[in-house]
Coordinates of C-alpha atoms in Angstrom, one line a residue:
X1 CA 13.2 -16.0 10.0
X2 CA 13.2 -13.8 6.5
X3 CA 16.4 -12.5 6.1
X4 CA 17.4 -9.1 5.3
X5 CA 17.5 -10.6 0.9
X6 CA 14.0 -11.9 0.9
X7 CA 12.7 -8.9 3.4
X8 CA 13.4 -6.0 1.4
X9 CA 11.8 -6.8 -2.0
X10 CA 9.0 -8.0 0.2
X11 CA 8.6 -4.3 1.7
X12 CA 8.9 -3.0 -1.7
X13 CA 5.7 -5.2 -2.5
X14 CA 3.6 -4.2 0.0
X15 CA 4.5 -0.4 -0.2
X16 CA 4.5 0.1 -3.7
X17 CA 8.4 1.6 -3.6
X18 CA 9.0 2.2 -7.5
X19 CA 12.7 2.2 -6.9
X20 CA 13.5 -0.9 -6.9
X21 CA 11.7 -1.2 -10.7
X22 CA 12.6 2.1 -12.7
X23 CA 14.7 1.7 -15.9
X24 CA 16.6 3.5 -17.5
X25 CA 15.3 6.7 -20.1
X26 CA 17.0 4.7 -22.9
X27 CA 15.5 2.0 -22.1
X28 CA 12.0 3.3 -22.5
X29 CA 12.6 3.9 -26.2
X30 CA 12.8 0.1 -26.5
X31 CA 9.3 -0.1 -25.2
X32 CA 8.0 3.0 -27.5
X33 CA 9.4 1.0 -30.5
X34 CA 8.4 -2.1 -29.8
X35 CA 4.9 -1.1 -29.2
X36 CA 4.4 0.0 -32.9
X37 CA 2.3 -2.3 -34.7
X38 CA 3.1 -1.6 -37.9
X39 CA 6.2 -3.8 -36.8
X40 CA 3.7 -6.6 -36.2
X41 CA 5.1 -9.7 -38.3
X42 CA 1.8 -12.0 -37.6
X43 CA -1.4 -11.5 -39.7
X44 CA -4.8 -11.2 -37.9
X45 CA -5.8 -14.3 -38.9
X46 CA -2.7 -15.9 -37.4
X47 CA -3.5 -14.3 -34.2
X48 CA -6.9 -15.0 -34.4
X49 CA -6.3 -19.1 -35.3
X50 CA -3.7 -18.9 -32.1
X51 CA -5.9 -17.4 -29.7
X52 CA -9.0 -20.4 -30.8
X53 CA -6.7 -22.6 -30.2
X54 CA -6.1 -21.9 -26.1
X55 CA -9.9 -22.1 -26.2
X56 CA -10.3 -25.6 -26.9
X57 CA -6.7 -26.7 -25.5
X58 CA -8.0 -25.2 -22.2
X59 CA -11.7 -26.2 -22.3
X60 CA -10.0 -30.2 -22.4
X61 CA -7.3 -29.1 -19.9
X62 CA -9.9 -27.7 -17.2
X63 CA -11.8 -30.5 -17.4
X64 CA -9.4 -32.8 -16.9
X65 CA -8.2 -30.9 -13.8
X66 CA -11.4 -30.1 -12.3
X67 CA -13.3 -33.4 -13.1
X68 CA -11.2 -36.4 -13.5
X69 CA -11.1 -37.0 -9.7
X70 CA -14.6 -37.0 -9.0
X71 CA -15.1 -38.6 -12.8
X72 CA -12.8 -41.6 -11.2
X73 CA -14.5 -41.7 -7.5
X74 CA -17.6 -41.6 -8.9
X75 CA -16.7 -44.8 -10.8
X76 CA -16.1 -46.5 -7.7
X77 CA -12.5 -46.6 -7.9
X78 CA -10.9 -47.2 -4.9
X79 CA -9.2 -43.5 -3.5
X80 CA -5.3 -45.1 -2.5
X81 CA -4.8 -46.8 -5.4
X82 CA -6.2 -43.8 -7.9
X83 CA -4.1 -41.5 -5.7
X84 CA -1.1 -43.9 -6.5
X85 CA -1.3 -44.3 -10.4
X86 CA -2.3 -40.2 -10.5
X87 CA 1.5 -40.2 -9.2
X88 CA 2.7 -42.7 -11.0
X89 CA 2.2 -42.2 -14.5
X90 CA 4.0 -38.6 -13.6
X91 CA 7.2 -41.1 -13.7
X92 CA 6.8 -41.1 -17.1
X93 CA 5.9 -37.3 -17.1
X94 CA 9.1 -36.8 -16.0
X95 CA 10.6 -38.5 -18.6
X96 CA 8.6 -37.5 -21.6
X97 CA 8.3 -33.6 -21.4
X98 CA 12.0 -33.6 -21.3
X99 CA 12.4 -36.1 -24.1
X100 CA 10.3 -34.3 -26.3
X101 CA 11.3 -30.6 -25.1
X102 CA 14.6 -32.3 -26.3
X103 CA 13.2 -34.1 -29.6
X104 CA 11.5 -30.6 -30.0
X105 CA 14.6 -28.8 -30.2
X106 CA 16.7 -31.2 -32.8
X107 CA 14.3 -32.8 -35.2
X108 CA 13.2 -30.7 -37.9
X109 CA 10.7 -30.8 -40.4
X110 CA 11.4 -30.0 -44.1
X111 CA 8.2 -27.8 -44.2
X112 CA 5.6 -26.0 -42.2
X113 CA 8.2 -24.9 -39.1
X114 CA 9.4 -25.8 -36.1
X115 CA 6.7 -26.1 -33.9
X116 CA 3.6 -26.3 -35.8
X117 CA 4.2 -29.9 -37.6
X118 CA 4.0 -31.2 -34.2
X119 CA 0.8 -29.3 -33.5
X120 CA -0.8 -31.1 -36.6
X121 CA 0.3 -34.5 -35.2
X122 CA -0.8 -34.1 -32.1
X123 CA -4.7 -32.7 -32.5
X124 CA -6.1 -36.0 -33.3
X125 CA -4.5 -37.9 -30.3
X126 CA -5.3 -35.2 -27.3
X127 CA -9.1 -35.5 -29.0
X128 CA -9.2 -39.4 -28.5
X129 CA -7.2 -39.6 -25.4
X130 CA -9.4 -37.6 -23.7
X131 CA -12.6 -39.2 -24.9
X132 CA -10.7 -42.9 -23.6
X133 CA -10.2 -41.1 -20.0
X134 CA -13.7 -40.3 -19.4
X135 CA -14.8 -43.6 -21.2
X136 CA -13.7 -46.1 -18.7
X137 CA -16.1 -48.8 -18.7
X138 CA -18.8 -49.6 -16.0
X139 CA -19.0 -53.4 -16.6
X140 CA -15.2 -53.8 -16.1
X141 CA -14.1 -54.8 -12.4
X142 CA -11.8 -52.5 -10.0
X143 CA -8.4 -53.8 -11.7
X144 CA -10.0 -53.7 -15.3
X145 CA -10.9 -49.9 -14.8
X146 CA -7.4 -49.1 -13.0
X147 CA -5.6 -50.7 -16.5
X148 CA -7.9 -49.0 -18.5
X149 CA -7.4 -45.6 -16.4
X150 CA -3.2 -45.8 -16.2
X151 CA -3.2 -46.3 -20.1
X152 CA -5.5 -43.9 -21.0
X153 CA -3.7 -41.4 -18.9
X154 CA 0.0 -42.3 -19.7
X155 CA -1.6 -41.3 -23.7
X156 CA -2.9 -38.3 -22.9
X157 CA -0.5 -37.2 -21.2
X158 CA 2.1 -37.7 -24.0
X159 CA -0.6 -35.9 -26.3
X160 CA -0.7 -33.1 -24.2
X161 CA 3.0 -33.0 -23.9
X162 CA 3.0 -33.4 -28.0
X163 CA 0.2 -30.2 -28.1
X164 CA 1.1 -28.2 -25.1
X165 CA 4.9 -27.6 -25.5
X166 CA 5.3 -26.2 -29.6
X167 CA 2.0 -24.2 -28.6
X168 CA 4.2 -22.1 -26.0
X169 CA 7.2 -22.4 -28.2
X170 CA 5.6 -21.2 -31.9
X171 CA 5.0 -17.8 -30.2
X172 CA 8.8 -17.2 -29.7
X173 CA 8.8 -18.2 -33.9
X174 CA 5.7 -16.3 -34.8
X175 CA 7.6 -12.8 -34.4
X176 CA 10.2 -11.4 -32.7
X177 CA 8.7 -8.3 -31.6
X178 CA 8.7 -8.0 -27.8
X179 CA 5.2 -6.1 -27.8
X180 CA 3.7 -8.5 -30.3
X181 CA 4.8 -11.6 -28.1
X182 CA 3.0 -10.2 -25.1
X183 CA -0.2 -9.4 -26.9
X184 CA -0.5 -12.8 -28.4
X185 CA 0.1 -14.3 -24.8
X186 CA -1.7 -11.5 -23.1
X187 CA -4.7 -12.0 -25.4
X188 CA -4.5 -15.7 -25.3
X189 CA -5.4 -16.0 -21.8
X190 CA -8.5 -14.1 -22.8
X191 CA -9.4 -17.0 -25.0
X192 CA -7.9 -19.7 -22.6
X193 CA -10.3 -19.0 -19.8
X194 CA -13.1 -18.2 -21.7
X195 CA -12.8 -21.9 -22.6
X196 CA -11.9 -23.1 -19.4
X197 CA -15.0 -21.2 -17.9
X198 CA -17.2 -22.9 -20.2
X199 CA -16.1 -26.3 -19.5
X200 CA -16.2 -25.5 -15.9
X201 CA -19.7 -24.8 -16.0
X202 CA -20.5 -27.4 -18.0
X203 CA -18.8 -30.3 -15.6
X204 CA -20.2 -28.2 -13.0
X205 CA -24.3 -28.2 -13.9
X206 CA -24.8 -30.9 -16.0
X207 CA -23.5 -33.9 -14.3
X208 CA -25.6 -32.4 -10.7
X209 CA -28.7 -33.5 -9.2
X210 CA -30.8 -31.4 -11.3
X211 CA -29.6 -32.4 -14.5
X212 CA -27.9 -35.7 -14.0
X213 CA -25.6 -36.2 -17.2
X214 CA -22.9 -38.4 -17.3
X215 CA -19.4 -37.0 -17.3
X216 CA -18.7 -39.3 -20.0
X217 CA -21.3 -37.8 -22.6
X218 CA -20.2 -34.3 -21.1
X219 CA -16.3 -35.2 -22.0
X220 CA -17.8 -36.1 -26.1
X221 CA -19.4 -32.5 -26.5
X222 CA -16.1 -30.4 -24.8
X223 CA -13.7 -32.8 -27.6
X224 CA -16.0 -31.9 -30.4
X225 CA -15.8 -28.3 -29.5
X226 CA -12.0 -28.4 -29.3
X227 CA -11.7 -30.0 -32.6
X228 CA -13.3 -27.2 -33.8
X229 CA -11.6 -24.0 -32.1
X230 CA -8.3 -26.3 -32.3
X231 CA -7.9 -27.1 -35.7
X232 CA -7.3 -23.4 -37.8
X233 CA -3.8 -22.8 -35.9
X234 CA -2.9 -25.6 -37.7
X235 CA -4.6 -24.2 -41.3
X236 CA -3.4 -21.0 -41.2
X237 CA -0.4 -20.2 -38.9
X238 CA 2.8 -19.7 -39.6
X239 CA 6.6 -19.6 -38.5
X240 CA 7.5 -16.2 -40.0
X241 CA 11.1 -16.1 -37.3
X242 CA 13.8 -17.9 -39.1
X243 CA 15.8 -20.3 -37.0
X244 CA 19.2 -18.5 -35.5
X245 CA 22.3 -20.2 -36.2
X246 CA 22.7 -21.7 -32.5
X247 CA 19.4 -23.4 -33.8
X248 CA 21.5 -25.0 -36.6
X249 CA 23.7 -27.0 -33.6
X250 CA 23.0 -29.9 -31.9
X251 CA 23.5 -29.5 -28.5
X252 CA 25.1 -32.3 -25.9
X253 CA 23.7 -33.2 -22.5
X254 CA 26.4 -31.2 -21.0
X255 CA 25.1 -28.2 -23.0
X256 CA 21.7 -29.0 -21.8
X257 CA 22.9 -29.8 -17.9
X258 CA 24.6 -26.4 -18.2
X259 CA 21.7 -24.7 -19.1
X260 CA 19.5 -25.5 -17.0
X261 CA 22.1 -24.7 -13.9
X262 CA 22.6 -21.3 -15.7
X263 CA 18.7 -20.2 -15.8
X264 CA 18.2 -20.0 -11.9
X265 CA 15.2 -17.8 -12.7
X266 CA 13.3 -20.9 -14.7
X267 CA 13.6 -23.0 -11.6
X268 CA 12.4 -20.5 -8.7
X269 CA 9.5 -19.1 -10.9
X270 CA 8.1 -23.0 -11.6
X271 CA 9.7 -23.9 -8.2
X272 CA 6.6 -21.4 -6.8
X273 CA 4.3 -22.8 -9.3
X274 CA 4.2 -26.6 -8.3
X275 CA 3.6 -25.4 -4.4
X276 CA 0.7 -22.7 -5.6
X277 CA -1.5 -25.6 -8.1
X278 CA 0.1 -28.7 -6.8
X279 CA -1.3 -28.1 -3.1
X280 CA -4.7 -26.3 -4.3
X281 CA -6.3 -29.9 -3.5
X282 CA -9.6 -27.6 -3.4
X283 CA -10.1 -27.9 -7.0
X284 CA -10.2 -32.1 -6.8
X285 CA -12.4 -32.3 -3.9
X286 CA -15.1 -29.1 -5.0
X287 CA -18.1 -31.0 -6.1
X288 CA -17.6 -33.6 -3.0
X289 CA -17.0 -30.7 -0.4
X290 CA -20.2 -29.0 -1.3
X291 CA -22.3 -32.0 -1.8
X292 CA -21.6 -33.3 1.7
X293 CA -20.6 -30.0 3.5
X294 CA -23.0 -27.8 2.1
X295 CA -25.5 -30.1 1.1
X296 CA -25.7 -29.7 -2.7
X297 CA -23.4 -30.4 -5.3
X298 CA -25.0 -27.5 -7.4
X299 CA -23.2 -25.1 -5.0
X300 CA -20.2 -25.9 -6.7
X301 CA -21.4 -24.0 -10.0
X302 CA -21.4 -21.2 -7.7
X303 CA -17.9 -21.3 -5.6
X304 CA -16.7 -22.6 -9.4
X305 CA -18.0 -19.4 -10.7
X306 CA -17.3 -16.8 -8.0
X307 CA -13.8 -18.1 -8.3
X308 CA -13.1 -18.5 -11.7
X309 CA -15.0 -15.7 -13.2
X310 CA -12.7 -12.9 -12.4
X311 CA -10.2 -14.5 -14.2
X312 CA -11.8 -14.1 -17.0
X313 CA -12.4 -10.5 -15.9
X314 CA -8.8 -9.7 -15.1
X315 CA -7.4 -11.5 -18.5
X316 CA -9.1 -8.8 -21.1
X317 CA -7.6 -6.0 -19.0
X318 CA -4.2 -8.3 -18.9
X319 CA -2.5 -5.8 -21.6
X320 CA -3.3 -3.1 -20.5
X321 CA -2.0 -4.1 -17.1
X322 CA 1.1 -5.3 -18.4
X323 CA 2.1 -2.3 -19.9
X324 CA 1.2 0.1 -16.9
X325 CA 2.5 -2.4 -13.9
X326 CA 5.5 -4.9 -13.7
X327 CA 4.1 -8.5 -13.5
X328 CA 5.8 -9.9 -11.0
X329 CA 4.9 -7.7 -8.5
X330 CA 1.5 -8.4 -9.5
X331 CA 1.8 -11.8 -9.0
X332 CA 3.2 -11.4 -6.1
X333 CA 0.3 -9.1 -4.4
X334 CA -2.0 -11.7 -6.0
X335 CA 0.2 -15.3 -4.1
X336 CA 0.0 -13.4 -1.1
X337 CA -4.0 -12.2 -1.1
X338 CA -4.3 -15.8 -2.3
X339 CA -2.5 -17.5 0.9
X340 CA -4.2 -14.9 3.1
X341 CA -8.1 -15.4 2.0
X342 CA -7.2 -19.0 2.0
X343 CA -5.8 -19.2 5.6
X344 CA -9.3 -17.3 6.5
X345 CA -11.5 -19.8 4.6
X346 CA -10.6 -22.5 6.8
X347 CA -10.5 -20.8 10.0
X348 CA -14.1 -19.8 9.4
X349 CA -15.2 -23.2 8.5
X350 CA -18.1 -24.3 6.1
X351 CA -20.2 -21.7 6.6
X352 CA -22.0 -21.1 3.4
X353 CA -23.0 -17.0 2.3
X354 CA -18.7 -16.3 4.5
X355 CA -17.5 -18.6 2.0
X356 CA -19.3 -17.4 -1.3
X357 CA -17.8 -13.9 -0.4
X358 CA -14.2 -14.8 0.7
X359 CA -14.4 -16.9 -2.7
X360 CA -15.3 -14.2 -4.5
X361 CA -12.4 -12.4 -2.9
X362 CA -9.8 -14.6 -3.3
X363 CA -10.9 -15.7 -7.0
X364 CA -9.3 -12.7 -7.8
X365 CA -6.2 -13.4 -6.3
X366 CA -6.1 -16.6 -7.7
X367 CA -7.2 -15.1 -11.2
X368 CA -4.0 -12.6 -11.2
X369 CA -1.9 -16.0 -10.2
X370 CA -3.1 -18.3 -13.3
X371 CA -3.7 -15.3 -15.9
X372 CA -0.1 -14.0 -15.4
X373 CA 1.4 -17.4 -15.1
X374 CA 2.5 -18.1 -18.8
X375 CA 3.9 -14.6 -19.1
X376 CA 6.9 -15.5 -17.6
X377 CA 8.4 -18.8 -19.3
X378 CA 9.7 -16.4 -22.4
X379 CA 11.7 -14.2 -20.2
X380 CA 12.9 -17.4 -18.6
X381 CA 13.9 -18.8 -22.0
X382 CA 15.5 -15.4 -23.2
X383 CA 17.2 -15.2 -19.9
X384 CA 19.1 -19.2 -20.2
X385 CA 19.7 -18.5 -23.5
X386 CA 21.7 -15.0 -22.7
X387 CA 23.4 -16.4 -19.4
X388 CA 24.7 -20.4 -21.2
X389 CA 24.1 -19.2 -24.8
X390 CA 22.2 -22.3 -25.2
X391 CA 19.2 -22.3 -26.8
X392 CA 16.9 -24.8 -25.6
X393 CA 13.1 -22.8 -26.2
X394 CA 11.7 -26.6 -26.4
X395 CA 13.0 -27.7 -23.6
X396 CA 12.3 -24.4 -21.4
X397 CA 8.1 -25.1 -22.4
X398 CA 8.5 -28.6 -21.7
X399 CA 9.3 -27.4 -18.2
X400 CA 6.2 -25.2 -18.2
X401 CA 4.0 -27.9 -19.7
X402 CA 5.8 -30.7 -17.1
X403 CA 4.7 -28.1 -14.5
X404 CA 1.2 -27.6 -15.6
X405 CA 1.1 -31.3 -16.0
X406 CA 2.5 -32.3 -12.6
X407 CA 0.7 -29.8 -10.4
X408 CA -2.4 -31.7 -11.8
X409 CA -1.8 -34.6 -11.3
X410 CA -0.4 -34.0 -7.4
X411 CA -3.4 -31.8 -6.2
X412 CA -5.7 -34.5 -7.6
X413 CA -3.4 -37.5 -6.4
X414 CA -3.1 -35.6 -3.1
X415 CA -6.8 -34.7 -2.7
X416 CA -8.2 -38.3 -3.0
X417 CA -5.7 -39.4 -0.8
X418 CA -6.1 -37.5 1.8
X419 CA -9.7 -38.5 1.5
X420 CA -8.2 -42.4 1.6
X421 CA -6.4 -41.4 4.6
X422 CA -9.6 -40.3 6.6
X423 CA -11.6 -43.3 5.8
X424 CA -13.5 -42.2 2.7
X425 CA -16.0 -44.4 1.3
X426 CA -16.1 -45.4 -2.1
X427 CA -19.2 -44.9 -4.1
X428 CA -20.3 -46.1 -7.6
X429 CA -22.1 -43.7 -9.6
X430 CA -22.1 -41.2 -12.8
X431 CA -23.5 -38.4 -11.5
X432 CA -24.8 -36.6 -8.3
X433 CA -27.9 -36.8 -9.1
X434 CA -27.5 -40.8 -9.1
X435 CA -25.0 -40.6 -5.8
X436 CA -27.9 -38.5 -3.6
X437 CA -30.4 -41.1 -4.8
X438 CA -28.2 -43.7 -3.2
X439 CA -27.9 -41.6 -0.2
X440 CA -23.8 -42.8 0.4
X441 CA -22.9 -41.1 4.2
X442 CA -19.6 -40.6 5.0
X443 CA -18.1 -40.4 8.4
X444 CA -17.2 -37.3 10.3
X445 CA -13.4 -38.4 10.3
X446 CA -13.7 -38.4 6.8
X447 CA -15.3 -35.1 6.1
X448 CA -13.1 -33.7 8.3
X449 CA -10.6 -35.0 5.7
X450 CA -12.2 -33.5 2.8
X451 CA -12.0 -29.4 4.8
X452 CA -8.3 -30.6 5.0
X453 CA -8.2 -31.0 1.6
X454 CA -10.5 -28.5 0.4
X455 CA -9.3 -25.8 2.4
X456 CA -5.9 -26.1 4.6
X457 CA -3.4 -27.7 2.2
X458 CA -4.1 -24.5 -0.6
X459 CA -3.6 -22.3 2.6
X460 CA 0.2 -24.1 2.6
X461 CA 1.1 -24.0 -0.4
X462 CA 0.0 -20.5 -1.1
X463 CA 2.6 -19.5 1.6
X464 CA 5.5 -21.6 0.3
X465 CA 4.8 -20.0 -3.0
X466 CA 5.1 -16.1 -1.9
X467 CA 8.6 -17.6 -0.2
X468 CA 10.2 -18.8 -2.9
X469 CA 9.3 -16.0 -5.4
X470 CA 10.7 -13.4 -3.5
X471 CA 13.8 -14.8 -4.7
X472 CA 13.1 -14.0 -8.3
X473 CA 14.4 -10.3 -9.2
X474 CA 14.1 -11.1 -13.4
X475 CA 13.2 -7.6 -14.9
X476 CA 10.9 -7.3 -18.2
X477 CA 13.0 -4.7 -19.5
X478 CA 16.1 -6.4 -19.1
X479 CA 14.4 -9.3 -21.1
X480 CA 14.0 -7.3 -24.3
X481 CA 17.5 -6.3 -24.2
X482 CA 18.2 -10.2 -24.0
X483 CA 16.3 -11.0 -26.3
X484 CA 17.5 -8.6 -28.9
X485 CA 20.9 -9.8 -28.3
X486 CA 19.7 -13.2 -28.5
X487 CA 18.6 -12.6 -32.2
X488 CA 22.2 -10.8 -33.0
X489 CA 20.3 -7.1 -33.3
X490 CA 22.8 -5.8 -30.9
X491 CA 26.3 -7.1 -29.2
X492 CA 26.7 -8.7 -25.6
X493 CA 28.5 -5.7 -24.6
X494 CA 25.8 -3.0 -25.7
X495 CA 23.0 -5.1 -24.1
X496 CA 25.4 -5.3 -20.7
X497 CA 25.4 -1.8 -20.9
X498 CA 21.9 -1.7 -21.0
X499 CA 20.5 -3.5 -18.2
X500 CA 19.3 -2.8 -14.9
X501 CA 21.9 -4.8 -13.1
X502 CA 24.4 -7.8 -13.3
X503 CA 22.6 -10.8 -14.2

């Protein structure tokens, strides 16, 4: 049973009580100021170059995600032990996003920043790294392809950690100004999703029966677009925040350790985040569900679309949103529509036009979920920083990016096992068009496997989600008070005064 501590915000949710959320009038002079441009410290050019750069970050990071299960199946790889080294290499995930949130927050470079040295470094590697992962070889045998797959992946993933944690961080360097950090994010998932979207549809149409191109080839044209959209953050951006003096210290792994037990709010928040993408096993399983359930893998483009679409919708009106509505109650409406539509989607069963619509439905629900997402590790970061006086930015992204990473990794590990644990058959092909031309059946057993997977296990850990974020009561306004006592513009004692409540 909820108790009275998880009920209450829960009520305030669902009725749209403002009480619970209104500030203080001083307080809403902060958010007049900040919302000034003409105290903007970032060029449009640098806001431009940072916004490309989600495009083609996200156009490799949704095909990975979408694709690389099927990509692997298809080759013929065998569904337990893919499931296993999905999970595996996440050992080392583990290990590296901290050691480089870490390296991230004491090495520094004589010139060009904090953070966007390390972009430079790591373009070049995500590029290749993902070209080795959808490269595997045909000609090599089962335990060939499985070394060639573990290596690939433990090297991209170390890219990505390389690429994906400064990118979060150089924001919280780029400017200081509260309203300018949320329209850089804001506007950034514009960009990100645009780029997702596209390589969605291209993974989507091109590899189906109609078309029939290999997901190999497909993974060479969504690199060379990256490299493109990618490479002027590095030209042009720059570091115009100059490092604070706790910057200047090197902090112990006690100091870290206290930290992270002092920012409750970073663990809840990505404690709801690894149940939401970690059990969305839908994602893995899409092209397979719909090829065998609804008798055409081109069907995916559609429940793809219908899905992903209004994210893309709700991310241009994401700052205007912002300022009129506080975020986590947005994401909050959005887990639980989410958990709700999903619950119905499997109870209804694969029934084709239901389905399009209650995908339609809950696409939006899902779009509030991953738009507004990344709005919330800089209020975590502000918020350890103010409770430990530690500041550990590099390691507080490498927590995002290890989350993002993870989540991945489990709902693709988790989806082709599930389908090993129903008595899936393996099949050895490089596109559907090539897979319906060697008419592969699978059993009933094992299609009822893939439902499981493609529609019960999101249902669960949409609900966990919605649980555990009901613990998290971190105001925005609140935040910019941090923060401006984190940057020394006003005393600990002034921004106590200031805040909603005792943190």
């Amino acid at each position: 049973m909820i108790g009275d501590e998880l009920l209450i915000p829960f009520v305030r949710i669902m009725a749209g009580d403002k009480e619970g959320y209104r500030e203080k009038n001083t307080r809403r002079v902060i958010v007049k100021r900040t919302q000034d441009t003409s105290g903007w410290m970032t060029s449009k050019k640098e806001r431009r170059s940072y916004w490309a750069y989600f495009f083609g970050q996200n156009m490799i990071y949704m095909y990975l995600y979408m694709f690389l299960a099927t990509y692997l199946l298809l080759c013929g790889m065998n569904a337990a032990a893919t499931a296993g080294i999905l999970i595996a290499v996440k050992v080392w995930d583990a290990v590296n996003d901290i050691l480089f949130g870490t390296l991230i927050d004491k090495l520094r470079f004589k010139k060009g920043g904090r953070f966007i040295p390390w972009l430079r470094i790591s373009l070049p590697f995500i590029l290749l790294t993902t070209l080795l992962l959808f490269g595997i070889p045909q000609s090599f045998d089962m335990g060939m392809k499985l070394v060639w797959f573990a290596l690939a992946y433990i090297l991209f993933d170390t890219a990505y950690t390389l690429c994906d944690v400064p990118l979060y961080g150089l924001v919280t360097n780029m400017t200081n100004n509260q309203s300018e950090r949320t329209d850089l994010m804001a506007k950034s998932r514009i960009t990100s999703y645009s780029g997702a979207l596209l390589a969605l549809m291209m993974g989507m149409i091109l590899p189906s029966e109609q078309i029939g191109m290999s997901f190999t080839t497909i993974a060479v044209i969504i690199t060379a677009l990256a490299a493109v959209s990618m490479v002027w953050l590095c030209l042009f951006t720059k570091e115009h925040v100059g490092e604070s003096k706790t910057d200047e210290k090197s902090y112990t792994l006690r100091e870290m350790l206290k930290y992270f037990a002092g920012n409750k709010y970073l663990f809840i928040f990505f404690g709801g985040l690894i149940f939401f993408h970690g059990l969305n096993t839908a994602q893995s399983v899409l092209q397979f569900a719909t090829f065998y359930l609804f008798d055409s893998a081109m069907i995916a483009t559609v429940v793809a679309a219908v899905s992903f679409i209004p994210s893309v919708l709700i991310s241009f009106f994401l700052p205007a949103l912002i300022k009129r509505f506080d975020k986590h109650r947005m994401i909050m409406i959005s887990a639980i529509a989410f958990a709700v539509l999903s619950l119905i989607i499997w109870a209804i069963g694969p029934v084709l036009i239901p389905h399009l619509i209650l995908c339609v439905l809950r696409g939006f629900a899902l779009g509030g979920v991953t738009v507004l997402q990344f709005m919330f590790t800089p209020d975590c970061a502000e918020y350890g920083q103010y409770k430990t006086g530690v500041e550990a930015k590099g390691i507080t992204f490498a927590i995002q990016t290890f989350t993002m990473k993870i989540t991945a990794a489990v709902s693709g590990a988790l989806g082709v096992a599930i389908l090993g644990l129903f008595g899936w058959q393996s099949v050895a092909a490089e596109s559907f068009a090539e897979l319906a031309a060697l008419g592969v059946a699978q059993s009933d057993t094992a299609l009822t496997g893939l439902w499981t997977a493609y529609a019960l296990v999101p249902t669960i850990g949409g609900i966990l989600t919605v649980v555990i974020w009901l613990l998290y009561r971190l105001k925005p306004l609140d935040v910019q008070l941090m923060a401006r006592y984190n940057s020394g513009e006003i005393s600990r004692g002034e921004c106590d005064a200031g805040l909603s409540k005792l943190y």
